[in-house]
């Protein structure tokens, strides 16, 4: 007997809870393991799916939209891809849990496993909820834009009905073949499909080929060309023609085709059209198929179409036996229905309808017996063998009326109608065609198999109507029925409101027609509608218009109709009212409405807000409500119902109502400003903490930020308590991985941080880790991480001091920025591309570089440099090339912001960088070149002067690198170095440089050749005359390029060759350039004639090259002006495109940044300008300066035209360079007119007055200090050219008013800077920014002072009445604590005294005492201005100033004799004090003893630096010496050695005019010759040897 051991199952107790369990490695029960370990941790339980309702697609990140049905495999795959962390577990099963389709929720049940302990695997089931958020995809967004298509498919059929297109439309809908279209337009004989991508159009053409017999033609139109990457932009058109043969047509086949089809009878009918034509001989049931290619080789038309069908009554049917499918051959006796009661004529017809027709039926057929056909083939047939009748189909004379009782309906494509409104007969015909098509579907089940039918919404009514009319209809009437479903749909309504109509239905109907035409693509129709709207509605009946729009907005059946109505209401209501007395009146159409009408519209808006369920329409309602509220607030008009309604809506159970209220609060935050702040906080707090709806939380966040930006400081401080709750809105978005919502929310905080950075101060400990963790988390999309980094950078820009003081800010942000800079791929494209355009500006490594640059410029070197260089050495030593690349690019990025600190360590930094010019990895060598180039700019002069040897000896060899991009970048770095290098520095390296550049010039890569030419041009410009030795080698090469590289792809190369050749001509001069000048000019002229495209890159190079040639040739260039000026003037007149759009519009789809569009937000609208032409315009205006300056009077013929162009450009606010160049041109034009041979002073004055008026107008309104500097320079330079008394009293008064206004603003900004320095938030690092502002302001004040100087110089006392207006602000500046302000005021007052003389005494009480006191001011600039002022008072003020100038002698001597008076910072104040004493002694000495002062004055000499004051002082000294004034000579000529010492020192310094220096040298010789030889020798030897040599070299002795 065999022994069978009994296996006893073992059990143990759970080590946690004691439950009996089977043994496992963890010794724990399943419940305890689950309590301890959650394997679903890290997998989000709620995720957002983005769904486009227009095209019914879901977003698959990053930017792919995919189609997926509910509960489909595709949707499940998409959902699983959205789950971060799923890769860390094992997915066992996944499936959908049923949810209501309208709930916008998708639930997925997941079963996962994960090993939680050794050999212990836990399985868990859980649910994930996917929230479907609506988002418009890019394709659908483009549908809203006009003219953005790239390809078009034109479908046409040359028939007189639309049945084919109705069928084709249903086929397209069934197969969703239209999903890629951005627009569909219905035209007279077909349909146009528009696409943003050529491949989508090709797919449509292929689809059409598959479903209908067509032929296709293709055409293309060149739109633009990018010469940088040799790519072109085309628009493609595919013309698709459908064969003109339709179902049930009678056809007479050409005999050749009939024979090729098996000798089928020529007379056939078309019983079906697919991708070929299916025909049947009704006499034999023989069928055949005509392929598309066969047809188009021998095209033919129908003999007759269904519109010629005749109705017959069936008398008898005799089947003959043969069958084909549903068709049975039969002999049928018929009579024309129209003959009943008239004659007894009958016909016998053999037909295929034997199984369909019965005696008593009616049928439709072609009457051949009584028809005439204009067809050659038909005429050749034997008429005796032809039937009298060919029957086509059964008919139903008792058919019910169309559309009255059908239980089904069809969908249609969303099409634009034809531009012109159809005629009534055309409408009737289209309706008839549609009815025939519907009947075909009812009669032919085979036909309707290919299309989708939908149950009609009035099906219940249809059933009742059908029963009532059953007695009137045939029993076998063909109709389509639906199977009943088990589930019934219940209609619910939350709200039912009856509102009486504001206007009659007829008026609304008329307006509705106008609105329909307004959105048409037909320009004529749209223009007509616009005229009708403006002339008949807005001008004549605006009140009725707005009331009708409000009613349409609430009651229109279509969502787009309601939406458009609200858009128009908003735009029209707040336009300037027509027929105003003055354009300055700020009266809108809304203001002119009766109060009753305004109230009615407001009521309609609130009603629409309450009942509207479409999101897009509700947003337009919110916009309209916001606009009305905003303007009511501004005009003091009351809307008392609005705020209570919005507060109630914000607390409503309906999410839609809460979202609408918050949206309006966001647009009009001042609605809340009168509420108690605690109530406002309560409203926002509830919505910010809404647990169920992320959209509500986001809307509340946006509204809260808008309120904070709008309210006052007190409320803002209280409201800031909600900042933690506002930040908490973003936390769930991180958990749900809702990256779109997260980025949107961060952008809201970026807006707040840019305006109110201090509001973040208390929450920075939360904000920083929040943003930094997102940036660090590489599972987030790049855009999300970049947005989080942008928040931190914005705060650093808006409040540098706060962020500098924030602990660990730099220590945390700098490492993550450096880490971002390492996130780049070593793509093969980088090495092989011929396009160097920066298409990766949104890549992480570029964002990281920009971050380092911004941090350095915002926070300064002290904060950034130490931390950065903690990382850079280790990164440079890394084995990863990305680390080395990032370190070098970081040095490039921070240089500008850390220049002061880095300059001291420049040598050490270069020692770090230069070895990497020989790095094994090309991208690292590229980065090293970039660092050298950027530092050559940031540390210009210092780097070139001190380190040229080590830089150039390392950089030049890199141009031999095997990689073209590295070669080109090394040459580019050389450009940066040479731009700031002295020619003496470059000279030793020129041979080596040009040797390398000539090699690059022969490169196979166009971009390398272009860079080589640019580098040659820069080196030549810097080397100047030292370039002459290379001229003969390089100039012929450049001319060869211009002569031979004529292909389109070389246009940029030719432009750079022009630039280089013209710069070389400037460097070597006219004489060297002369042999090549005519050939070069001929090539320029030839190129100019060849330029035909507005975006040709040669244009700007041509403009600049012509100007350089003009500068070289001088007056010899005048004959070429007739060639140069016409295109130059055209370029100067270029106008950029503008656009004004709503913020809700999709800018990118219509106004791409790649096309040169830049946008700014202004009062709720986006104002855009297309900037692509601005650089060309700027270059052209700058060249006008060159021609006017170089050619002078020869330019006179063009002055009037140029003035006409440039004066308006003083207000061209879209490009700073254009304005600056326009301003700089004016003085040269005036000079050209004045120096012209036919110059007339009266005409010059007239011209100047018109110019001055424009300049003063700009001066009065200008807010940009940098341009204000230019405008004042232009004014005084022009005034100096025109001459004395050239401004009339009106212009003087206007100039003074403008200047006073600017001075007031200067003073306000001065006080603001003082307050900033004294505030508690002031940081020492902020001083650099304030100092920069002050330097700009002081430079403008300097030019303003000089302008007043010239005005006073040219108009003298006649300007004093106008100056009285400036006196208060001048005295305000004079009394200010700011030294620059005091100095400026003193300079102005100095000019008053100098140019108005004794008349200035009228103002002495305002300044004289302060001027004397300022002689001892702590600021040397103030002392200098005061000393100069005392001098002009003495020289020009007259006797009235005698006491004052005498009293000023003591402080003047104190200035001279003070300690350190001869130091560099004080010497000009000292020398002006000496000069002032000179003037007092010479011109106004009546109140003191001159002889007592002269010795002290002589002891104060010499003046060695101030050239302006030296001449007068030394002339006076020579006068005294020649008159042998005893106070000068001293007792026994004891002062002679002192005088000789002064004279020799001054002569050696060479600061005197020639006449004075010659007189002084003669005086020295006379004195020396009068002395004994020993004394003379002793005096000569006492002079410093260097000065003796200088005097001898000057031939004085």
PDB file of C-alpha atoms in Angstrom, residues 11 29 94 109 234 384 850 873 920 962 995 1242 1569 1576:
ATOM      1  CA  UNK A  11      -1.425  29.776   8.480  1.00  0.00           C
ATOM      2  CA  UNK A  29      -2.443  40.769   5.487  1.00  0.00           C
ATOM      3  CA  UNK A  94      -8.165  49.292 -18.136  1.00  0.00           C
ATOM      4  CA  UNK A 109     -11.162  51.890 -14.148  1.00  0.00           C
ATOM      5  CA  UNK A 234       3.139  79.295 -52.444  1.00  0.00           C
ATOM      6  CA  UNK A 384     -37.152  53.903 -86.921  1.00  0.00           C
ATOM      7  CA  UNK A 850      17.883  84.535 -21.436  1.00  0.00           C
ATOM      8  CA  UNK A 873      34.478  75.784 -13.254  1.00  0.00           C
ATOM      9  CA  UNK A 920      36.961  68.284 -29.233  1.00  0.00           C
ATOM     10  CA  UNK A 962      36.168  71.537 -40.212  1.00  0.00           C
ATOM     11  CA  UNK A 995      44.382  84.831 -45.290  1.00  0.00           C
ATOM     12  CA  UNK A1242      11.965 134.844 -47.259  1.00  0.00           C
ATOM     13  CA  UNK A1569      65.717 139.881 -24.984  1.00  0.00           C
ATOM     14  CA  UNK A1576      67.786 134.852 -19.623  1.00  0.00           C
TER      15      UNK A1576
END
